[in-house]
Coordinates of C-alpha atoms and ligand atoms in Angstrom, one line a residue:
X186 CA 5.1 4.2 -7.8
X187 CA 4.1 4.9 -11.3
X188 CA 1.6 2.9 -13.3
X189 CA 2.5 1.5 -16.7
X190 CA 0.5 -0.3 -19.4
X191 CA 1.2 -1.5 -22.9
X192 CA -0.9 -3.2 -25.6
X193 CA -0.1 -5.0 -28.8
X194 CA -2.8 -6.7 -30.9
X195 CA -5.4 -6.2 -33.6
X196 CA -7.6 -3.7 -31.8
X197 CA -7.4 0.1 -31.7
X198 CA -5.8 0.5 -28.3
X199 CA -6.0 4.2 -27.3
X200 CA -9.2 3.6 -25.2
X201 CA -7.8 0.4 -23.7
X202 CA -4.7 2.2 -22.6
X203 CA -6.6 5.1 -21.1
X204 CA -9.0 2.8 -19.3
X205 CA -6.0 0.8 -18.0
X206 CA -4.3 4.0 -16.8
X207 CA -7.4 5.0 -14.9
X208 CA -7.2 1.7 -13.0
X209 CA -3.5 2.3 -12.3
X210 CA -3.9 5.9 -11.2
X211 CA -3.8 5.1 -7.5
X212 CA -0.1 4.3 -8.0
X213 CA 0.7 7.9 -8.9
X214 CA -1.2 10.8 -10.3
X215 CA 1.1 13.8 -10.9
X216 CA 1.0 13.5 -14.6
X217 CA 0.0 11.1 -17.4
X218 CA 1.0 10.3 -20.9
X219 CA 0.5 7.9 -23.8
X220 CA 2.4 7.0 -27.0
X221 CA 0.7 5.3 -30.0
X222 CA 2.1 4.1 -33.2
X223 CA 0.1 5.9 -35.8
X224 CA 0.8 5.8 -39.5
X225 CA 4.4 4.7 -38.9
X226 CA 5.1 7.4 -36.4
X227 CA 5.3 7.3 -32.6
X228 CA 2.8 9.9 -31.5
X229 CA 3.2 11.0 -27.9
X230 CA 0.8 13.1 -25.7
X231 CA 1.4 13.9 -22.0
X232 CA 0.2 16.3 -19.4
X233 CA 0.5 17.3 -15.8
X234 CA -2.6 16.2 -14.0
X235 CA -4.7 13.1 -13.8
X236 CA -5.7 10.6 -16.5
X237 CA -8.9 12.5 -17.0
X238 CA -6.7 15.5 -18.1
X239 CA -4.9 13.2 -20.5
X240 CA -8.2 11.9 -21.8
X241 CA -9.3 15.5 -22.4
X242 CA -6.1 16.3 -24.1
X243 CA -6.1 13.4 -26.5
X244 CA -9.8 13.4 -27.1
X245 CA -12.1 10.6 -27.9
X246 CA -11.3 10.5 -31.6
X247 CA -10.7 7.0 -32.9
X248 CA -7.0 6.5 -33.3
X249 CA -6.2 3.5 -35.6
X250 CA -3.1 2.6 -33.5
X251 CA -2.9 -1.0 -32.4
X252 CA 0.4 -0.6 -30.6
X253 CA 0.8 1.7 -27.7
X254 CA 1.6 2.3 -24.0
X255 CA 0.7 4.7 -21.2
X256 CA 2.0 6.0 -17.9
X257 CA 0.7 7.6 -14.8
X258 CA 3.5 9.3 -12.8
X259 CA 4.5 9.9 -9.2
X260 CA 7.4 12.3 -9.5
X261 CA 10.8 11.3 -8.3
X262 CA 13.5 12.8 -10.6
X263 CA 12.3 16.1 -11.9
X264 CA 9.3 18.3 -10.8
X265 CA 5.7 17.9 -11.9
X266 CA 6.0 19.5 -15.4
X267 CA 4.8 18.4 -18.8
X268 CA 8.4 18.0 -19.9
X269 CA 9.0 15.3 -17.1
X270 CA 5.9 13.3 -17.9
X271 CA 6.4 9.9 -19.6
X272 CA 6.7 8.5 -22.2
X273 CA 10.0 9.8 -23.6
X274 CA 11.0 9.7 -27.3
X275 CA 14.4 9.5 -28.7
X276 CA 15.5 12.6 -30.7
X277 CA 15.0 10.7 -34.0
X278 CA 11.5 9.6 -33.0
X279 CA 12.4 5.9 -33.4
X280 CA 12.2 4.7 -29.8
X281 CA 9.7 5.4 -27.0
X282 CA 10.2 4.5 -23.3
X283 CA 8.3 4.8 -20.1
X284 CA 9.3 3.5 -16.6
X285 CA 8.2 2.8 -13.1
X286 CA 11.1 3.1 -10.6
X287 CA 14.5 4.7 -10.5
X288 CA 17.7 4.6 -12.4
X289 CA 20.2 5.5 -9.7
X290 CA 23.2 6.2 -12.0
X291 CA 21.2 8.6 -14.1
X292 CA 23.5 11.6 -13.6
X293 CA 26.4 9.8 -15.4
X294 CA 24.1 8.3 -18.0
X295 CA 22.5 11.7 -18.8
X296 CA 26.0 13.2 -19.1
X297 CA 27.0 10.4 -21.4
X298 CA 24.0 10.8 -23.8
X299 CA 24.5 14.5 -23.9
X300 CA 28.2 14.0 -24.8
X301 CA 27.0 11.5 -27.4
X302 CA 25.0 14.3 -29.1
X303 CA 21.5 13.8 -27.7
X304 CA 19.4 16.7 -26.5
X305 CA 17.7 16.2 -23.2
X306 CA 14.3 17.8 -22.7
X307 CA 13.5 16.7 -19.2
X308 CA 15.0 16.4 -15.7
X309 CA 14.3 12.7 -15.4
X310 CA 16.4 9.6 -15.1
X311 CA 14.2 7.8 -17.7
X312 CA 15.1 10.1 -20.5
X313 CA 18.7 8.9 -20.5
X314 CA 17.4 5.4 -21.1
X315 CA 15.6 6.3 -24.3
X316 CA 18.7 7.8 -25.8
X317 CA 20.9 4.8 -24.8
X318 CA 18.4 2.5 -26.5
X319 CA 18.3 4.6 -29.6
X320 CA 22.1 4.4 -29.8
X321 CA 22.0 0.6 -29.2
X322 CA 19.2 -0.1 -31.6
X323 CA 20.0 -1.9 -34.8
X324 CA 16.6 -3.2 -35.9
X325 CA 15.9 -5.5 -32.9
X326 CA 14.5 -3.9 -29.7
X327 CA 15.2 -7.0 -27.6
X328 CA 18.9 -6.8 -28.5
X329 CA 19.0 -3.1 -27.8
X330 CA 17.5 -3.7 -24.3
X331 CA 19.9 -6.5 -23.7
X332 CA 22.8 -4.1 -24.4
X333 CA 21.5 -1.2 -22.3
X334 CA 20.1 -3.0 -19.3
X335 CA 23.4 -4.0 -17.6
X336 CA 24.3 -0.3 -17.7
X337 CA 21.4 0.6 -15.4
X338 CA 21.6 0.6 -11.6
X339 CA 18.5 0.9 -9.5
X340 CA 15.1 -0.7 -9.4
X341 CA 12.7 -0.3 -12.2
X342 CA 10.3 -1.8 -14.7
X343 CA 10.2 -0.2 -18.2
X344 CA 8.4 -0.6 -21.5
X345 CA 9.9 0.3 -24.9
X346 CA 8.6 0.5 -28.4
X347 CA 10.4 0.9 -31.7
X348 CA 8.8 2.7 -34.6
X349 CA 10.1 0.1 -37.0
X350 CA 8.7 -2.9 -35.1
X351 CA 5.0 -2.2 -35.3
X352 CA 3.6 -5.0 -33.2
X353 CA 6.3 -5.4 -30.5
X354 CA 6.7 -4.2 -26.9
X355 CA 9.8 -5.0 -25.0
X356 CA 9.8 -4.8 -21.2
X357 CA 12.5 -5.2 -18.6
X358 CA 12.4 -5.5 -14.8
X359 CA 15.1 -5.0 -12.2
X360 CA 14.3 -5.6 -8.5
X361 CA 10.9 -5.1 -7.1
X362 CA 8.7 -2.9 -9.4
X363 CA 6.1 -5.4 -10.6
X364 CA 5.1 -6.3 -14.1
X365 CA 2.3 -8.7 -15.2
X366 CA 1.5 -9.8 -18.7
X367 CA -2.1 -10.4 -19.8
X368 CA -2.8 -12.8 -22.7
X369 CA -5.9 -12.1 -24.7
X370 CA -7.2 -13.6 -27.9
X371 CA -4.5 -12.6 -30.4
X372 CA -3.5 -9.6 -28.3
X373 CA -1.2 -9.0 -25.3
X374 CA -1.1 -6.6 -22.4
X375 CA 1.6 -5.7 -19.9
X376 CA 1.1 -3.6 -16.9
X377 CA 2.2 -2.8 -13.4
X378 CA -0.8 -4.3 -11.9
X379 CA -3.5 -6.7 -13.1
X380 CA -6.6 -4.5 -12.8
X381 CA -5.2 -2.4 -15.6
X382 CA -6.4 -5.0 -18.1
X383 CA -8.6 -7.3 -16.0
X384 CA -11.7 -6.2 -18.0
X385 CA -10.1 -7.6 -21.1
X386 CA -8.4 -10.8 -19.9
X387 CA -7.8 -12.9 -16.8
X388 CA -5.0 -15.0 -18.3
X389 CA -1.8 -13.8 -16.8
X390 CA 1.9 -14.4 -16.8
X391 CA 4.2 -12.9 -14.1
X392 CA 7.4 -11.2 -15.0
X393 CA 10.3 -12.2 -12.8
X394 CA 13.0 -9.9 -11.5
X395 CA 15.9 -9.6 -13.9
X396 CA 13.9 -10.5 -17.0
X397 CA 13.3 -9.1 -20.5
X398 CA 9.9 -9.7 -22.0
X399 CA 9.2 -9.7 -25.7
X400 CA 5.6 -9.2 -26.4
X401 CA 3.9 -9.7 -29.8
X402 CA 0.2 -10.2 -30.3
X403 CA 0.5 -14.0 -30.3
X404 CA 2.4 -14.3 -27.0
X405 CA 5.2 -13.3 -24.7
X406 CA 8.7 -14.6 -24.4
X407 CA 10.7 -14.3 -21.2
X408 CA 14.5 -14.0 -21.3
X409 CA 16.8 -13.9 -18.3
X410 CA 18.9 -10.8 -18.6
X411 CA 22.0 -12.8 -17.6
X412 CA 21.7 -14.7 -20.9
X413 CA 20.5 -18.2 -21.7
X414 CA 17.4 -19.6 -23.4
X415 CA 13.9 -18.2 -23.2
X416 CA 12.1 -19.3 -20.1
X417 CA 8.8 -21.2 -20.0
X418 CA 6.1 -19.3 -18.2
X419 CA 2.8 -20.7 -17.2
X420 CA -0.4 -18.9 -18.1
X421 CA -2.5 -18.6 -14.9
X422 CA -6.1 -17.7 -14.5
X423 CA -6.4 -14.6 -12.2
X424 CA -8.9 -15.2 -9.5
X425 CA -9.8 -11.5 -9.2
X426 CA -12.8 -10.0 -11.0
X427 CA -13.2 -6.5 -12.3
X428 CA -15.7 -5.7 -9.6
X429 CA -12.8 -5.5 -7.2
X430 CA -11.6 -2.5 -9.2
X431 CA -15.0 -0.8 -9.3
X432 CA -16.6 1.5 -6.7
X433 CA -19.7 -0.7 -6.5
X434 CA -22.1 2.1 -5.9
X435 CA -20.0 3.9 -3.3
X436 CA -18.9 7.5 -4.0
X437 CA -15.2 6.6 -3.5
X438 CA -13.0 3.5 -3.2
X439 CA -12.2 4.6 0.3
X440 CA -15.8 4.5 1.5
X441 CA -16.2 1.1 -0.3
X442 CA -13.1 -0.3 1.4
X443 CA -14.1 1.0 4.8
X444 CA -17.4 -0.9 4.4
X445 CA -15.6 -4.0 3.2
X446 CA -13.9 -4.5 6.5
X447 CA -16.2 -7.1 7.9
X448 CA -15.4 -9.3 4.9
X449 CA -11.7 -8.5 4.9
X450 CA -11.4 -9.5 8.6
X451 CA -13.6 -12.6 8.2
X452 CA -11.6 -13.8 5.2
X453 CA -8.3 -13.1 6.9
X454 CA -9.2 -15.1 9.9
X455 CA -11.0 -17.7 7.7
X456 CA -9.9 -21.2 8.4
X457 CA -6.9 -20.1 10.3
X458 CA -8.8 -20.4 13.6
X459 CA -10.8 -23.6 14.0
X460 CA -12.0 -25.1 17.3
X461 CA -9.2 -23.7 19.3
X462 CA -6.6 -24.6 16.8
X463 CA -4.6 -22.0 14.9
X464 CA -3.2 -22.7 11.5
X465 CA -0.7 -20.3 10.1
X466 CA 0.1 -22.1 6.8
X467 CA 2.8 -20.5 4.8
X468 CA 4.6 -19.0 7.8
X469 CA 7.8 -20.8 6.8
X470 CA 8.9 -21.8 10.3
X471 CA 8.2 -25.1 12.0
X472 CA 6.2 -25.1 15.3
X473 CA 9.5 -25.9 17.1
X474 CA 11.3 -23.0 15.5
X475 CA 8.4 -20.6 16.3
X476 CA 8.3 -21.8 19.9
X477 CA 12.0 -21.0 20.1
X478 CA 11.6 -17.3 19.1
X479 CA 12.6 -15.0 21.9
X480 CA 12.5 -11.7 20.1
X481 CA 10.3 -10.2 17.4
X482 CA 11.2 -7.1 15.3
X483 CA 8.3 -5.7 13.4
X484 CA 9.0 -3.4 10.4
X485 CA 6.7 -1.5 8.1
X486 CA 5.7 2.0 7.0
X487 CA 2.7 4.2 7.6
X488 CA -0.5 2.3 8.3
X489 CA 1.3 -1.0 8.1
X490 CA 3.6 0.0 10.9
X491 CA 0.6 1.1 13.0
X492 CA -0.8 -2.4 12.6
X493 CA 2.6 -3.7 13.7
X494 CA 2.5 -1.5 16.8
X495 CA -0.8 -3.1 17.8
X496 CA 0.8 -6.5 17.2
X497 CA 3.6 -5.5 19.6
X498 CA 1.3 -5.2 22.5
X499 CA -0.5 -8.5 21.7
X500 CA 2.8 -10.5 21.3
X501 CA 4.2 -9.2 24.5
X502 CA 1.0 -9.6 26.4
X503 CA 0.0 -13.0 25.3
X504 CA 3.2 -14.7 24.2
X505 CA 5.6 -13.0 26.5
X506 CA 8.1 -12.4 23.7
X507 CA 10.1 -9.1 23.7
X508 CA 8.9 -7.2 20.6
X509 CA 9.9 -4.0 18.9
X510 CA 8.2 -2.2 16.0
X511 CA 10.0 0.4 14.0
X512 CA 9.7 2.4 10.8
X513 CA 11.4 0.4 8.1
X514 CA 13.3 3.4 6.7
X515 CA 14.9 4.1 10.1
X516 CA 15.3 0.5 11.2
X517 CA 17.5 -0.4 8.2
X518 CA 20.0 2.2 9.3
X519 CA 20.1 1.2 12.9
X520 CA 22.5 -1.5 14.1
X521 CA 19.7 -3.7 15.2
X522 CA 20.7 -6.6 17.3
X523 CA 19.8 -10.1 16.1
X524 CA 20.4 -13.6 17.1
X525 CA 19.1 -16.8 15.5
X526 CA 16.0 -16.7 17.7
X527 CA 15.0 -13.3 16.4
X528 CA 12.0 -13.2 14.1
X529 CA 11.4 -10.2 11.8
X530 CA 7.8 -9.5 10.8
X531 CA 7.6 -7.3 7.7
X532 CA 4.2 -5.8 7.2
X533 CA 3.3 -4.2 3.8
X534 CA -0.1 -4.1 2.2
X535 CA 1.4 -3.8 -1.3
X536 CA 4.5 -5.9 -0.7
X537 CA 6.4 -3.4 -2.8
X538 CA 7.4 -0.7 -0.3
X539 CA 11.0 0.0 -1.0
X540 CA 12.0 0.7 2.6
X541 CA 10.3 -2.4 3.9
X542 CA 11.9 -4.5 1.2
X543 CA 15.3 -3.1 2.0
X544 CA 14.8 -3.8 5.7
X545 CA 13.8 -7.4 4.9
X546 CA 16.9 -7.9 2.7
X547 CA 19.1 -6.6 5.4
X548 CA 17.5 -8.8 8.0
X549 CA 18.0 -11.8 5.8
X550 CA 21.7 -10.9 5.1
X551 CA 22.2 -10.7 8.9
X552 CA 20.8 -14.2 9.3
X553 CA 17.3 -13.4 10.7
X554 CA 14.2 -15.3 9.8
X555 CA 11.7 -13.1 8.1
X556 CA 7.9 -13.5 7.8
X557 CA 6.1 -11.1 5.5
X558 CA 2.5 -10.0 6.0
X559 CA 1.1 -8.7 2.8
X560 CA -2.1 -8.4 0.8
X561 CA -0.7 -8.9 -2.6
X562 CA -0.1 -12.4 -3.9
X563 CA 3.4 -12.9 -5.3
X564 CA 4.4 -9.3 -4.5
X565 CA 8.1 -8.5 -4.1
X566 CA 8.2 -9.1 -0.3
X567 CA 6.9 -12.6 -0.7
X568 CA 10.0 -13.4 -2.8
X569 CA 12.5 -12.3 -0.2
X570 CA 10.9 -13.5 3.0
X571 CA 11.2 -17.0 4.5
X572 CA 7.4 -17.2 4.9
X573 CA 4.3 -15.3 4.0
X574 CA 1.0 -14.7 5.8
X575 CA -1.5 -13.1 3.5
X576 CA -4.2 -10.7 4.6
X577 CA -7.2 -11.5 2.5
X578 CA -8.7 -8.0 2.2
X579 CA -9.0 -8.0 -1.5
X580 CA -7.6 -5.3 -3.7
X581 CA -7.2 -2.0 -1.9
X582 CA -7.3 0.9 -4.3
X583 CA -7.8 4.0 -2.2
X584 CA -4.4 5.5 -1.4
X585 CA -5.5 5.8 2.3
X586 CA -5.4 2.3 3.7
X587 CA -8.4 1.1 5.7
X588 CA -9.5 -2.5 5.2
X589 CA -5.9 -3.7 5.0
X590 CA -5.1 -2.1 8.4
X591 CA -7.8 -4.0 10.2
X592 CA -7.0 -7.2 8.3
X593 CA -3.3 -6.8 9.3
X594 CA -4.4 -6.4 13.0
X595 CA -6.5 -9.5 12.7
X596 CA -3.5 -11.4 11.3
X597 CA -1.2 -10.1 14.0
X598 CA -3.8 -11.2 16.6
X599 CA -3.7 -14.8 15.1
X600 CA 0.1 -14.7 15.1
X601 CA 0.4 -13.5 18.7
X602 CA -2.1 -16.2 19.8
X603 CA -0.2 -18.9 17.9
X604 CA 3.1 -17.9 19.6
X605 CA 1.4 -17.8 23.0
X606 CA 0.0 -21.3 22.3
X607 CA 3.3 -22.8 21.2
X608 CA 5.1 -21.2 24.2
X609 CA 2.4 -22.4 26.6
X610 CA 1.8 -18.8 27.8
X611 CA -2.0 -18.9 27.6
X612 CA -4.4 -21.5 28.9
X613 CA -6.4 -23.3 26.2
X614 CA -9.6 -21.9 27.7
X615 CA -8.2 -18.3 27.3
X616 CA -7.2 -19.0 23.7
X617 CA -10.6 -20.4 23.0
X618 CA -12.2 -17.3 24.6
X619 CA -10.1 -15.0 22.4
X620 CA -10.7 -17.2 19.4
X621 CA -14.5 -16.9 19.9
X622 CA -14.3 -13.2 20.1
X623 CA -12.1 -13.1 17.0
X624 CA -14.8 -15.0 15.1
X625 CA -17.4 -12.5 16.3
X626 CA -15.3 -9.5 15.1
X627 CA -16.6 -9.3 11.5
X628 CA -20.2 -9.3 12.9
X629 CA -19.3 -6.5 15.4
X630 CA -17.6 -4.4 12.7
X631 CA -20.7 -4.9 10.5
X632 CA -22.9 -3.8 13.4
X633 CA -20.8 -0.7 13.9
X634 CA -20.9 0.1 10.1
X635 CA -24.7 -0.4 10.1
X636 CA -25.1 2.0 13.1
X637 CA -26.8 5.0 11.6
X638 CA -26.4 7.1 14.8
X639 CA -22.6 6.6 14.6
X640 CA -22.5 7.8 11.0
X641 CA -24.7 10.8 11.8
X642 CA -22.5 11.7 14.8
X643 CA -19.3 11.4 12.7
X644 CA -20.8 13.5 9.9
X645 CA -21.9 16.1 12.4
X646 CA -18.4 16.2 13.9
X647 CA -16.9 16.6 10.4
X648 CA -19.2 19.6 9.7
X649 CA -18.3 21.2 13.1
X650 CA -14.5 20.6 13.0
X651 CA -13.5 20.6 9.3
X652 CA -12.2 24.1 9.5
X653 CA -10.1 23.6 12.6
X654 CA -6.4 23.9 12.0
X655 CA -5.0 21.2 14.1
X656 CA -6.1 18.0 15.8
X657 CA -4.4 16.2 18.7
X658 CA -5.0 12.4 19.1
X659 CA -4.5 10.9 22.5
X660 CA -4.4 7.2 23.4
X661 CA -2.7 4.8 25.8
X662 CA -1.5 1.2 25.4
X663 CA -3.1 -0.5 22.4
X664 CA -5.2 2.5 21.8
X665 CA -2.1 4.6 21.0
X666 CA -1.4 3.0 17.6
X667 CA -5.1 3.4 16.8
X668 CA -4.7 7.2 17.5
X669 CA -1.6 7.2 15.4
X670 CA -3.5 5.7 12.6
X671 CA -6.5 8.1 13.0
X672 CA -4.1 11.0 13.0
X673 CA -2.3 9.7 9.8
X674 CA -5.7 9.1 8.1
X675 CA -6.9 12.6 8.9
X676 CA -3.7 14.4 7.8
X677 CA -3.3 12.4 4.6
X678 CA -7.0 12.8 3.5
X679 CA -7.7 16.3 4.8
X680 CA -4.2 18.0 4.9
X681 CA -5.0 19.2 8.4
X682 CA -2.0 18.9 10.7
X683 CA -2.4 16.3 13.3
X684 CA -0.3 14.7 16.0
X685 CA -0.8 11.5 18.0
X686 CA 0.6 11.2 21.4
X687 CA 0.7 8.8 24.3
X688 CA -1.9 10.5 26.5
X689 CA 0.4 10.3 29.5
X690 CA 3.1 12.1 27.6
X691 CA 0.9 15.0 26.7
X692 CA 1.8 17.0 29.8
X693 CA 5.5 16.9 28.7
X694 CA 5.0 19.1 25.7
X695 CA 1.9 18.9 23.5
X696 CA -0.3 20.3 26.1
X697 CA 1.2 23.7 25.1
X698 CA -0.8 23.3 21.8
X699 CA -4.2 23.1 23.5
X700 CA -6.6 26.0 23.2
X701 CA -10.4 26.1 22.9
X702 CA -9.8 25.8 19.1
X703 CA -8.0 22.4 19.4
X704 CA -10.1 19.3 19.0
X705 CA -8.7 16.4 20.9
X706 CA -9.6 12.9 19.7
X707 CA -9.2 10.2 22.3
X708 CA -9.5 6.4 22.1
X709 CA -10.8 5.6 25.5
X710 CA -12.3 2.1 25.1
X711 CA -12.5 -0.1 28.2
X712 CA -9.1 -1.4 29.3
X713 CA -6.8 -1.4 32.3
X714 CA -5.7 2.1 31.3
X715 CA -9.2 3.6 31.0
X716 CA -9.0 5.5 34.3
X717 CA -5.6 6.9 33.3
X718 CA -6.8 8.3 30.0
X719 CA -9.8 9.8 31.7
X720 CA -7.4 11.7 34.0
X721 CA -5.6 13.0 30.9
X722 CA -8.9 14.1 29.4
X723 CA -9.5 16.1 32.5
X724 CA -6.3 17.9 31.8
X725 CA -7.5 18.6 28.3
X726 CA -10.9 19.8 29.5
X727 CA -9.2 22.2 31.9
X728 CA -7.5 23.9 28.9
X729 CA -10.9 24.4 27.2
X730 CA -10.2 22.0 24.3
X731 CA -13.1 20.0 22.9
X732 CA -12.8 16.2 23.4
X733 CA -14.1 13.7 20.9
X734 CA -13.9 10.3 22.7
X735 CA -14.3 6.8 21.1
X736 CA -15.5 4.5 23.9
X737 CA -17.0 1.1 24.5
X738 CA -20.8 1.0 24.3
X739 CA -22.6 1.6 27.5
X740 CA -20.1 4.0 28.9
X741 CA -22.2 6.6 30.6
X742 CA -19.5 8.1 32.7
X743 CA -17.5 9.5 29.7
X744 CA -19.9 12.3 29.1
X745 CA -18.5 14.1 32.1
X746 CA -15.1 14.2 30.4
X747 CA -15.9 14.5 26.7
X748 CA -18.3 16.8 24.7
X749 CA -18.6 14.3 21.9
X750 CA -18.8 10.6 22.3
X751 CA -18.8 7.8 19.7
X752 CA -19.5 4.3 20.9
X753 CA -18.2 1.1 19.5
X754 CA -19.4 -2.5 20.3
X755 CA -18.0 -4.3 23.3
X756 CA -15.4 -7.0 22.8
X757 CA -12.2 -8.1 24.6
X758 CA -10.1 -5.0 25.3
X759 CA -7.3 -6.4 23.2
X760 CA -9.6 -6.6 20.1
X761 CA -11.4 -3.3 20.6
X762 CA -8.8 -1.3 18.6
X763 CA -10.1 -2.9 15.4
X764 CA -13.5 -1.4 16.2
X765 CA -12.2 1.9 17.5
X766 CA -10.3 2.8 14.3
X767 CA -13.5 2.7 12.2
X768 CA -15.0 5.9 13.4
X769 CA -11.6 7.5 13.1
X770 CA -11.4 6.4 9.4
X771 CA -14.8 7.8 8.9
X772 CA -14.0 11.1 10.6
X773 CA -11.0 11.6 8.3
X774 CA -13.2 10.6 5.4
X775 CA -16.0 13.1 6.1
X776 CA -13.7 16.0 7.0
X777 CA -11.9 15.5 3.7
X778 CA -15.4 15.3 2.0
X779 CA -16.5 18.6 3.7
X780 CA -13.3 20.2 2.4
X781 CA -14.1 19.0 -1.2
X782 CA -10.8 17.0 -1.5
X783 CA -10.0 14.1 -3.7
X784 CA -10.3 11.4 -1.1
X785 CA -9.0 8.4 -3.1
X786 CA -6.0 10.3 -4.4
X787 CA -4.7 12.7 -1.8
X788 CA -2.1 15.3 -2.7
X789 CA 1.5 14.1 -3.3
X790 CA 0.8 10.5 -2.2
X791 CA 0.9 7.2 -4.0
X792 CA -0.5 3.9 -3.1
X793 CA 2.8 2.0 -3.5
X794 CA 6.0 3.7 -2.5
X795 CA 8.7 1.9 -4.5
X796 CA 11.4 4.5 -3.8
X797 CA 13.4 5.0 -0.7
Ligands
M6R36 O1 2.0 -1.0 0.9 P1 2.5 -0.7 2.3 O2 1.6 -1.3 3.4 O3 3.9 -1.1 2.6 O4 2.4 0.9 2.4 C1 2.9 1.5 3.6 C2 2.5 3.0 3.6 O5 3.0 3.6 2.5 C3 1.0 3.1 3.6 O6 0.4 2.5 4.7 C4 0.6 4.6 3.7 O7 1.0 5.2 4.9 C5 -0.8 4.8 3.4 N1 -1.0 6.0 2.6 C6 -1.7 4.9 4.6 O8 -3.0 5.2 4.4

């Protein structure tokens, strides 16, 4: 969950590292730090706060350093204090280390280094590592890392520098925290994620799990930790451009990404649906195997799980396959029942979420087939699943997910249709009808995003309700996960408590929360449960609560039941959730904006959650 970057080459690197950290900041933003080799000394600066605070601290003065590395932190071990910010230095100032991830046996290691005479100045797991490296160091940092690495349990990626090796960075990776190398002209970068150095080079090499990387300005060498010769590693040209990591004229990444949804959905559907035919290349199961599936288990966290919950309705309804969706962190501790015809679908935008990865590993160990749905090429989940279906939403930077959610639903829709087709559960004419509507979806989403009246309404609601202390979201059937997503978006962006409930369940408890101060947001688009939700809205209205309803365009009857109405374009009821979530994303956005909050980097969160 932290972001890390290192540079070695001929150029003064302080600015490069700070710029890279800004691009990595979505990974964690409790504190930030940098270490530079200046005049033969490792000079470290770090501070609680964001990269902008670090930039203020270190100033814009030109440092001559041509070797350095930086870190942006999401706290795990040790509170958010300067002393726990990375990088860490050995007591003799010869070694510097920073890390993304966790060393699980840190208690023993900390005790060991203290017994060995080192002084600890932080509460972190990483600090033990720097002292172990200092003890192991005999003039060759790769050798020191080789000795120490086997002593570390957990999952991490770390970078290390030695004062006496002025052009070398050594990195190591265990399990899923990612590392990518950038090859420039006589200079090398290494970072958690490509955008950190994309402005400088698009030539990349991927670091595999269980590898040590030795970086010098003229290139990188990759060693398996288990021993053996250095491995060849192809240099690839990244297809991303730096624009993907820019706000492109929008005030935030979140707003930009909300507006990128038509493209994200269009690219995700892409060539996968053509003339009634569905092509799910990469799924890793033959048509015959897919047709045999009689149970689907969907796992994910947060927004990804909500997309999975939408998928559950579609798979059951169209393909007639029993489907469950569960929180990955819970599912992995259940005794889930499998047989060879069970398929696990793991959804993760980042492909790095520790709980989802652990669930996938467990499912594989128990013999299930696993298909990953992710937005990040080559991410950890792609390496452990049998097959991969990529959403093609482009890089999502805002911590609050938006375009990946709708792209995930589009992909779940294609998957459910394909399963239905292979199992002969839908007539070809019906598949063609759904396919046509799927192809229209990007245009409908665009129409909604171009609807000035919708934006004006949402902004007015944000002004009216931003000071309210609690929101209840109500939905039924496929509208329920959309409410769950709307409620999650609002709580994570605005810090206002929210709850999302099946509307029919409201009378069994949450109705006690309703007063004339409780806004109730309902997804009431046209469907077979529309009348049911209207009855529930009557119950809300009778308690004096204000109703904000998201409905299908042309619904005139809803005004009797809701004070505030937002219309979305008409499509098939099964596809309407993709449209209904957009005003909810914008409502959360504008409420957070009214409250003056940092929308792209909400309090305490991180974009990728690589700890359990
Ligand atoms: O990368 P993942 O899709 O696995 O991430 C899962 C959740 O951490 C993520 O969706 C989180 O809930 C977001 N903050 C939602 O906006």
